[in-house]
Amino acid sequence: MRPIADCGYCKNVTKPIVLRNITRQEFSKYAYTPRPIIVKNAVQHWRATKEFSFNMFKKLYEETAGSYESLDEGCQFLNFKTDMFSLKEVFDMPEARAKNEQGQSSWYVGWGNCHPDILAIVRQYYQVPHFLPEDAEYPATENIFFGYEIGAVMHLDYISRLMWQGQVQGSKTWSLAPVPECDHVCSKFEYYVEAGDVVLLDTRIWYHATKIPKGRFSLTVQSEYG
């Protein structure tokens, strides 16, 4: 059960803190704030921004023994509003739908890369953002979210740390809302995140949803720190 929130975390908050060219030392004063943060152009140097794709992940999962089974052993698959219920279904979809061609249903999914061989490969394409605290704890894996238009529905995350998410490709609009007990003092608001940006958010206390521009593909890498 979620504890009752102190509404001070969201009072008078109507937009994210936006940072640029920040060092780890400069970021330290923001590292554990409940305020939403965008760090602009923080991951535009990642290889992932140019090389990650639907087909790359499809090939990786199809060619790695035990890849799909790894999701049944502790790594979550999230289908949001998509009518596919496993990563294998996603990679088996017709090419026309995978490319979101006209007349096809949009799709958006996320999953944790639990398979050690796959994780070792994909980590060659990105790194933990350089400004995050050196002494922070990080989980053993990262999540991938990709697809078209739909995005994530409004929800809270039941995780043990703060969230960071690198916008590898495409863009997204984030919609935030306070927890219900803070509706009377806090506001809902939206903000736009572009390719190369990093979003930092305490998703345990901010309800959040995302939306992708019509016809556009979005791909993000997400994890936690704390």
PDB file of C-alpha atoms in Angstrom:
ATOM      1  CA  MET A   1       0.000   0.000   0.000  1.00  0.00           C
ATOM      2  CA  ARG A   2       1.333   3.458  -0.913  1.00  0.00           C
ATOM      3  CA  PRO A   3       1.957   5.838   2.024  1.00  0.00           C
ATOM      4  CA  ILE A   4       0.082   9.159   2.121  1.00  0.00           C
ATOM      5  CA  ALA A   5       2.174  11.805   0.358  1.00  0.00           C
ATOM      6  CA  ASP A   6       3.389  15.113   1.741  1.00  0.00           C
ATOM      7  CA  CYS A   7       2.005  17.493  -0.885  1.00  0.00           C
ATOM      8  CA  GLY A   8       5.010  19.759  -0.568  1.00  0.00           C
ATOM      9  CA  TYR A   9       6.616  17.706  -3.340  1.00  0.00           C
ATOM     10  CA  CYS A  10       4.241  19.095  -5.967  1.00  0.00           C
ATOM     11  CA  LYS A  11       2.984  22.405  -4.559  1.00  0.00           C
ATOM     12  CA  ASN A  12       3.597  25.260  -7.028  1.00  0.00           C
ATOM     13  CA  VAL A  13       5.269  22.870  -9.497  1.00  0.00           C
ATOM     14  CA  THR A  14       3.932  23.549 -12.995  1.00  0.00           C
ATOM     15  CA  LYS A  15       6.898  22.643 -15.185  1.00  0.00           C
ATOM     16  CA  PRO A  16      10.123  20.631 -15.065  1.00  0.00           C
ATOM     17  CA  ILE A  17      13.555  21.942 -14.189  1.00  0.00           C
ATOM     18  CA  VAL A  18      15.497  22.168 -17.473  1.00  0.00           C
ATOM     19  CA  LEU A  19      19.279  21.719 -17.318  1.00  0.00           C
ATOM     20  CA  ARG A  20      21.986  21.880 -19.980  1.00  0.00           C
ATOM     21  CA  ASN A  21      25.662  20.906 -20.097  1.00  0.00           C
ATOM     22  CA  ILE A  22      25.606  19.856 -16.458  1.00  0.00           C
ATOM     23  CA  THR A  23      28.418  18.156 -14.569  1.00  0.00           C
ATOM     24  CA  ARG A  24      27.991  15.553 -11.857  1.00  0.00           C
ATOM     25  CA  GLN A  25      28.975  18.114  -9.235  1.00  0.00           C
ATOM     26  CA  GLU A  26      26.469  20.664 -10.547  1.00  0.00           C
ATOM     27  CA  PHE A  27      23.735  18.035 -10.728  1.00  0.00           C
ATOM     28  CA  SER A  28      24.260  16.903  -7.138  1.00  0.00           C
ATOM     29  CA  LYS A  29      21.900  19.555  -5.744  1.00  0.00           C
ATOM     30  CA  TYR A  30      19.110  18.288  -8.011  1.00  0.00           C
ATOM     31  CA  ALA A  31      19.839  14.556  -7.818  1.00  0.00           C
ATOM     32  CA  TYR A  32      17.154  13.595  -5.312  1.00  0.00           C
ATOM     33  CA  THR A  33      14.621  16.370  -5.797  1.00  0.00           C
ATOM     34  CA  PRO A  34      10.973  15.366  -6.307  1.00  0.00           C
ATOM     35  CA  ARG A  35      10.761  17.995  -9.072  1.00  0.00           C
ATOM     36  CA  PRO A  36      10.670  16.636 -12.638  1.00  0.00           C
ATOM     37  CA  ILE A  37      13.898  17.328 -14.549  1.00  0.00           C
ATOM     38  CA  ILE A  38      14.921  17.372 -18.207  1.00  0.00           C
ATOM     39  CA  VAL A  39      18.623  17.379 -19.041  1.00  0.00           C
ATOM     40  CA  LYS A  40      18.847  18.557 -22.636  1.00  0.00           C
ATOM     41  CA  ASN A  41      21.047  16.796 -25.210  1.00  0.00           C
ATOM     42  CA  ALA A  42      22.588  14.586 -22.529  1.00  0.00           C
ATOM     43  CA  VAL A  43      22.630  11.326 -24.515  1.00  0.00           C
ATOM     44  CA  GLN A  44      22.888  12.511 -28.097  1.00  0.00           C
ATOM     45  CA  HIS A  45      26.398  10.993 -28.222  1.00  0.00           C
ATOM     46  CA  TRP A  46      25.108   7.460 -27.538  1.00  0.00           C
ATOM     47  CA  ARG A  47      25.602   4.973 -30.379  1.00  0.00           C
ATOM     48  CA  ALA A  48      22.018   3.919 -29.674  1.00  0.00           C
ATOM     49  CA  THR A  49      20.693   7.155 -31.164  1.00  0.00           C
ATOM     50  CA  LYS A  50      21.863   6.038 -34.607  1.00  0.00           C
ATOM     51  CA  GLU A  51      21.957   2.248 -34.366  1.00  0.00           C
ATOM     52  CA  PHE A  52      19.048   1.037 -32.216  1.00  0.00           C
ATOM     53  CA  SER A  53      16.038  -0.074 -34.253  1.00  0.00           C
ATOM     54  CA  PHE A  54      13.125  -2.489 -34.224  1.00  0.00           C
ATOM     55  CA  ASN A  55      15.015  -4.828 -36.557  1.00  0.00           C
ATOM     56  CA  MET A  56      18.163  -4.762 -34.436  1.00  0.00           C
ATOM     57  CA  PHE A  57      16.284  -5.903 -31.336  1.00  0.00           C
ATOM     58  CA  LYS A  58      14.273  -8.431 -33.332  1.00  0.00           C
ATOM     59  CA  LYS A  59      17.457 -10.010 -34.709  1.00  0.00           C
ATOM     60  CA  LEU A  60      19.090  -9.998 -31.284  1.00  0.00           C
ATOM     61  CA  TYR A  61      16.173 -11.760 -29.601  1.00  0.00           C
ATOM     62  CA  GLU A  62      15.621 -14.241 -32.424  1.00  0.00           C
ATOM     63  CA  GLU A  63      19.285 -15.244 -32.522  1.00  0.00           C
ATOM     64  CA  THR A  64      19.912 -15.496 -28.754  1.00  0.00           C
ATOM     65  CA  ALA A  65      19.036 -18.789 -27.077  1.00  0.00           C
ATOM     66  CA  GLY A  66      16.663 -18.361 -24.136  1.00  0.00           C
ATOM     67  CA  SER A  67      16.001 -14.704 -24.916  1.00  0.00           C
ATOM     68  CA  TYR A  68      12.219 -14.804 -24.647  1.00  0.00           C
ATOM     69  CA  GLU A  69      12.298 -17.133 -21.652  1.00  0.00           C
ATOM     70  CA  SER A  70      14.367 -14.533 -19.782  1.00  0.00           C
ATOM     71  CA  LEU A  71      11.304 -12.289 -19.641  1.00  0.00           C
ATOM     72  CA  ASP A  72       9.440 -15.004 -17.752  1.00  0.00           C
ATOM     73  CA  GLU A  73      12.176 -15.162 -15.132  1.00  0.00           C
ATOM     74  CA  GLY A  74      11.750 -11.767 -13.510  1.00  0.00           C
ATOM     75  CA  CYS A  75      11.819  -9.193 -16.304  1.00  0.00           C
ATOM     76  CA  GLN A  76       8.532  -7.519 -17.061  1.00  0.00           C
ATOM     77  CA  PHE A  77       6.892  -7.065 -20.464  1.00  0.00           C
ATOM     78  CA  LEU A  78       4.510  -4.097 -20.685  1.00  0.00           C
ATOM     79  CA  ASN A  79       2.040  -3.893 -23.542  1.00  0.00           C
ATOM     80  CA  PHE A  80       0.144  -0.775 -22.372  1.00  0.00           C
ATOM     81  CA  LYS A  81      -2.806  -0.477 -24.832  1.00  0.00           C
ATOM     82  CA  THR A  82      -1.245  -2.739 -27.459  1.00  0.00           C
ATOM     83  CA  ASP A  83      -2.975  -6.003 -28.414  1.00  0.00           C
ATOM     84  CA  MET A  84       0.214  -8.063 -28.110  1.00  0.00           C
ATOM     85  CA  PHE A  85       1.058  -9.901 -24.933  1.00  0.00           C
ATOM     86  CA  SER A  86       4.660 -11.008 -25.326  1.00  0.00           C
ATOM     87  CA  LEU A  87       7.849  -9.696 -26.869  1.00  0.00           C
ATOM     88  CA  LYS A  88       7.811 -12.629 -29.285  1.00  0.00           C
ATOM     89  CA  GLU A  89       4.417 -11.476 -30.563  1.00  0.00           C
ATOM     90  CA  VAL A  90       5.869  -8.010 -31.079  1.00  0.00           C
ATOM     91  CA  PHE A  91       8.787  -9.275 -33.135  1.00  0.00           C
ATOM     92  CA  ASP A  92       6.496 -11.627 -35.083  1.00  0.00           C
ATOM     93  CA  MET A  93       4.136  -8.851 -36.208  1.00  0.00           C
ATOM     94  CA  PRO A  94       3.876  -8.182 -39.964  1.00  0.00           C
ATOM     95  CA  GLU A  95       6.428  -5.748 -41.353  1.00  0.00           C
ATOM     96  CA  ALA A  96       3.716  -3.284 -42.387  1.00  0.00           C
ATOM     97  CA  ARG A  97       2.502  -2.997 -38.811  1.00  0.00           C
ATOM     98  CA  ALA A  98       6.021  -2.866 -37.409  1.00  0.00           C
ATOM     99  CA  LYS A  99       6.599   0.192 -39.614  1.00  0.00           C
ATOM    100  CA  ASN A 100       3.219   1.699 -38.673  1.00  0.00           C
ATOM    101  CA  GLU A 101       2.181   1.907 -42.309  1.00  0.00           C
ATOM    102  CA  GLN A 102      -1.140   3.466 -43.242  1.00  0.00           C
ATOM    103  CA  GLY A 103      -4.114   1.379 -42.143  1.00  0.00           C
ATOM    104  CA  GLN A 104      -2.123  -0.516 -39.503  1.00  0.00           C
ATOM    105  CA  SER A 105      -2.810  -0.372 -35.764  1.00  0.00           C
ATOM    106  CA  SER A 106      -0.273   1.575 -33.740  1.00  0.00           C
ATOM    107  CA  TRP A 107       1.702  -0.229 -31.053  1.00  0.00           C
ATOM    108  CA  TYR A 108       3.908   0.654 -28.082  1.00  0.00           C
ATOM    109  CA  VAL A 109       5.609  -1.740 -25.645  1.00  0.00           C
ATOM    110  CA  GLY A 110       8.352  -1.933 -23.050  1.00  0.00           C
ATOM    111  CA  TRP A 111      10.418  -4.657 -21.450  1.00  0.00           C
ATOM    112  CA  GLY A 112      13.432  -5.352 -19.277  1.00  0.00           C
ATOM    113  CA  ASN A 113      16.590  -6.727 -20.873  1.00  0.00           C
ATOM    114  CA  CYS A 114      17.264  -9.555 -18.423  1.00  0.00           C
ATOM    115  CA  HIS A 115      19.209 -11.930 -20.644  1.00  0.00           C
ATOM    116  CA  PRO A 116      22.898 -11.434 -19.759  1.00  0.00           C
ATOM    117  CA  ASP A 117      24.155 -11.859 -23.334  1.00  0.00           C
ATOM    118  CA  ILE A 118      21.632  -9.372 -24.723  1.00  0.00           C
ATOM    119  CA  LEU A 119      22.283  -6.934 -21.894  1.00  0.00           C
ATOM    120  CA  ALA A 120      26.031  -7.070 -22.540  1.00  0.00           C
ATOM    121  CA  ILE A 121      25.475  -6.277 -26.220  1.00  0.00           C
ATOM    122  CA  VAL A 122      22.975  -3.432 -25.834  1.00  0.00           C
ATOM    123  CA  ARG A 123      25.067  -1.757 -23.130  1.00  0.00           C
ATOM    124  CA  GLN A 124      27.737  -1.167 -25.758  1.00  0.00           C
ATOM    125  CA  TYR A 125      25.345   1.376 -27.286  1.00  0.00           C
ATOM    126  CA  TYR A 126      24.588   3.516 -24.214  1.00  0.00           C
ATOM    127  CA  GLN A 127      25.870   4.375 -20.748  1.00  0.00           C
ATOM    128  CA  VAL A 128      24.330   5.533 -17.483  1.00  0.00           C
ATOM    129  CA  PRO A 129      24.041   9.339 -17.825  1.00  0.00           C
ATOM    130  CA  HIS A 130      27.341  10.903 -16.814  1.00  0.00           C
ATOM    131  CA  PHE A 131      25.850  13.386 -14.349  1.00  0.00           C
ATOM    132  CA  LEU A 132      24.120  10.859 -12.054  1.00  0.00           C
ATOM    133  CA  PRO A 133      25.635  10.440  -8.564  1.00  0.00           C
ATOM    134  CA  GLU A 134      28.738   8.279  -8.483  1.00  0.00           C
ATOM    135  CA  ASP A 135      27.664   6.616  -5.231  1.00  0.00           C
ATOM    136  CA  ALA A 136      24.084   5.880  -6.339  1.00  0.00           C
ATOM    137  CA  GLU A 137      22.747   2.344  -6.538  1.00  0.00           C
ATOM    138  CA  TYR A 138      21.585   1.081  -9.922  1.00  0.00           C
ATOM    139  CA  PRO A 139      19.537  -2.008 -10.816  1.00  0.00           C
ATOM    140  CA  ALA A 140      21.042  -4.919 -12.710  1.00  0.00           C
ATOM    141  CA  THR A 141      19.211  -4.180 -15.945  1.00  0.00           C
ATOM    142  CA  GLU A 142      17.622  -1.444 -18.042  1.00  0.00           C
ATOM    143  CA  ASN A 143      14.280  -1.243 -19.829  1.00  0.00           C
ATOM    144  CA  ILE A 144      13.551  -0.491 -23.471  1.00  0.00           C
ATOM    145  CA  PHE A 145      10.364   1.280 -24.571  1.00  0.00           C
ATOM    146  CA  PHE A 146       9.518   1.716 -28.221  1.00  0.00           C
ATOM    147  CA  GLY A 147       6.664   2.113 -30.661  1.00  0.00           C
ATOM    148  CA  TYR A 148       4.283   4.591 -32.220  1.00  0.00           C
ATOM    149  CA  GLU A 149       1.702   7.109 -30.999  1.00  0.00           C
ATOM    150  CA  ILE A 150       0.101   5.282 -28.080  1.00  0.00           C
ATOM    151  CA  GLY A 151       2.669   5.799 -25.318  1.00  0.00           C
ATOM    152  CA  ALA A 152       2.149   4.823 -21.695  1.00  0.00           C
ATOM    153  CA  VAL A 153      -1.182   5.213 -19.897  1.00  0.00           C
ATOM    154  CA  MET A 154      -1.390   7.271 -16.681  1.00  0.00           C
ATOM    155  CA  HIS A 155       0.145   5.300 -13.818  1.00  0.00           C
ATOM    156  CA  LEU A 156       2.483   5.237 -10.829  1.00  0.00           C
ATOM    157  CA  ASP A 157       5.544   2.991 -10.691  1.00  0.00           C
ATOM    158  CA  TYR A 158       6.117   0.694  -7.747  1.00  0.00           C
ATOM    159  CA  ILE A 159       9.902   0.771  -7.828  1.00  0.00           C
ATOM    160  CA  SER A 160      12.538   1.334  -5.168  1.00  0.00           C
ATOM    161  CA  ARG A 161      14.466   4.231  -6.721  1.00  0.00           C
ATOM    162  CA  LEU A 162      14.137   7.363  -8.837  1.00  0.00           C
ATOM    163  CA  MET A 163      13.722   6.934 -12.584  1.00  0.00           C
ATOM    164  CA  TRP A 164      15.876   8.183 -15.442  1.00  0.00           C
ATOM    165  CA  GLN A 165      14.903   7.767 -19.081  1.00  0.00           C
ATOM    166  CA  GLY A 166      17.019   8.610 -22.113  1.00  0.00           C
ATOM    167  CA  GLN A 167      15.059   9.657 -25.206  1.00  0.00           C
ATOM    168  CA  VAL A 168      17.153   7.787 -27.760  1.00  0.00           C
ATOM    169  CA  GLN A 169      15.029   8.402 -30.853  1.00  0.00           C
ATOM    170  CA  GLY A 170      11.908  10.431 -31.539  1.00  0.00           C
ATOM    171  CA  SER A 171      10.089  12.589 -29.033  1.00  0.00           C
ATOM    172  CA  LYS A 172       7.351  12.314 -26.417  1.00  0.00           C
ATOM    173  CA  THR A 173       4.964  14.486 -24.474  1.00  0.00           C
ATOM    174  CA  TRP A 174       4.885  13.658 -20.773  1.00  0.00           C
ATOM    175  CA  SER A 175       1.704  14.310 -18.775  1.00  0.00           C
ATOM    176  CA  LEU A 176       2.105  14.509 -14.991  1.00  0.00           C
ATOM    177  CA  ALA A 177      -0.478  14.562 -12.223  1.00  0.00           C
ATOM    178  CA  PRO A 178      -0.127  14.572  -8.437  1.00  0.00           C
ATOM    179  CA  VAL A 179      -1.367  11.734  -6.272  1.00  0.00           C
ATOM    180  CA  PRO A 180      -5.096  12.106  -5.435  1.00  0.00           C
ATOM    181  CA  GLU A 181      -4.586  13.432  -1.907  1.00  0.00           C
ATOM    182  CA  CYS A 182      -2.686  16.394  -3.397  1.00  0.00           C
ATOM    183  CA  ASP A 183      -5.192  17.360  -6.114  1.00  0.00           C
ATOM    184  CA  HIS A 184      -6.392  20.309  -4.039  1.00  0.00           C
ATOM    185  CA  VAL A 185      -2.950  21.972  -3.872  1.00  0.00           C
ATOM    186  CA  CYS A 186      -1.059  20.671  -6.917  1.00  0.00           C
ATOM    187  CA  SER A 187      -1.530  20.904 -10.678  1.00  0.00           C
ATOM    188  CA  LYS A 188      -1.428  18.644 -13.690  1.00  0.00           C
ATOM    189  CA  PHE A 189       0.941  19.696 -16.467  1.00  0.00           C
ATOM    190  CA  GLU A 190       2.697  18.495 -19.613  1.00  0.00           C
ATOM    191  CA  TYR A 191       6.146  18.851 -21.128  1.00  0.00           C
ATOM    192  CA  TYR A 192       7.867  17.857 -24.335  1.00  0.00           C
ATOM    193  CA  VAL A 193      11.025  15.752 -24.545  1.00  0.00           C
ATOM    194  CA  GLU A 194      13.218  15.575 -27.651  1.00  0.00           C
ATOM    195  CA  ALA A 195      15.741  13.043 -28.921  1.00  0.00           C
ATOM    196  CA  GLY A 196      18.936  13.244 -26.875  1.00  0.00           C
ATOM    197  CA  ASP A 197      17.208  14.434 -23.685  1.00  0.00           C
ATOM    198  CA  VAL A 198      17.104  12.649 -20.333  1.00  0.00           C
ATOM    199  CA  VAL A 199      14.004  12.747 -18.131  1.00  0.00           C
ATOM    200  CA  LEU A 200      14.388  12.308 -14.370  1.00  0.00           C
ATOM    201  CA  LEU A 201      11.269  11.754 -12.314  1.00  0.00           C
ATOM    202  CA  ASP A 202      10.115  10.215  -9.062  1.00  0.00           C
ATOM    203  CA  THR A 203       7.498   8.023 -10.709  1.00  0.00           C
ATOM    204  CA  ARG A 204       6.428   6.682  -7.314  1.00  0.00           C
ATOM    205  CA  ILE A 205       4.719   9.990  -6.449  1.00  0.00           C
ATOM    206  CA  TRP A 206       3.964  11.521  -9.850  1.00  0.00           C
ATOM    207  CA  TYR A 207       1.274   9.915 -11.965  1.00  0.00           C
ATOM    208  CA  HIS A 208       2.657   9.971 -15.487  1.00  0.00           C
ATOM    209  CA  ALA A 209       1.633   9.163 -19.036  1.00  0.00           C
ATOM    210  CA  THR A 210       3.378   9.644 -22.366  1.00  0.00           C
ATOM    211  CA  LYS A 211       2.198  10.361 -25.886  1.00  0.00           C
ATOM    212  CA  ILE A 212       4.158  10.113 -29.131  1.00  0.00           C
ATOM    213  CA  PRO A 213       3.472  12.452 -32.088  1.00  0.00           C
ATOM    214  CA  LYS A 214       1.248  10.876 -34.721  1.00  0.00           C
ATOM    215  CA  GLY A 215       3.152   8.709 -37.177  1.00  0.00           C
ATOM    216  CA  ARG A 216       6.457   9.070 -35.318  1.00  0.00           C
ATOM    217  CA  PHE A 217       8.606   6.347 -33.749  1.00  0.00           C
ATOM    218  CA  SER A 218       9.956   6.713 -30.211  1.00  0.00           C
ATOM    219  CA  LEU A 219      12.645   4.629 -28.503  1.00  0.00           C
ATOM    220  CA  THR A 220      13.890   5.139 -24.956  1.00  0.00           C
ATOM    221  CA  VAL A 221      16.222   3.470 -22.463  1.00  0.00           C
ATOM    222  CA  GLN A 222      15.047   3.618 -18.861  1.00  0.00           C
ATOM    223  CA  SER A 223      16.421   2.625 -15.490  1.00  0.00           C
ATOM    224  CA  GLU A 224      16.609   3.757 -11.864  1.00  0.00           C
ATOM    225  CA  TYR A 225      19.079   5.315  -9.463  1.00  0.00           C
ATOM    226  CA  GLY A 226      19.047   6.017  -5.768  1.00  0.00           C
TER     227      GLY A 226
END
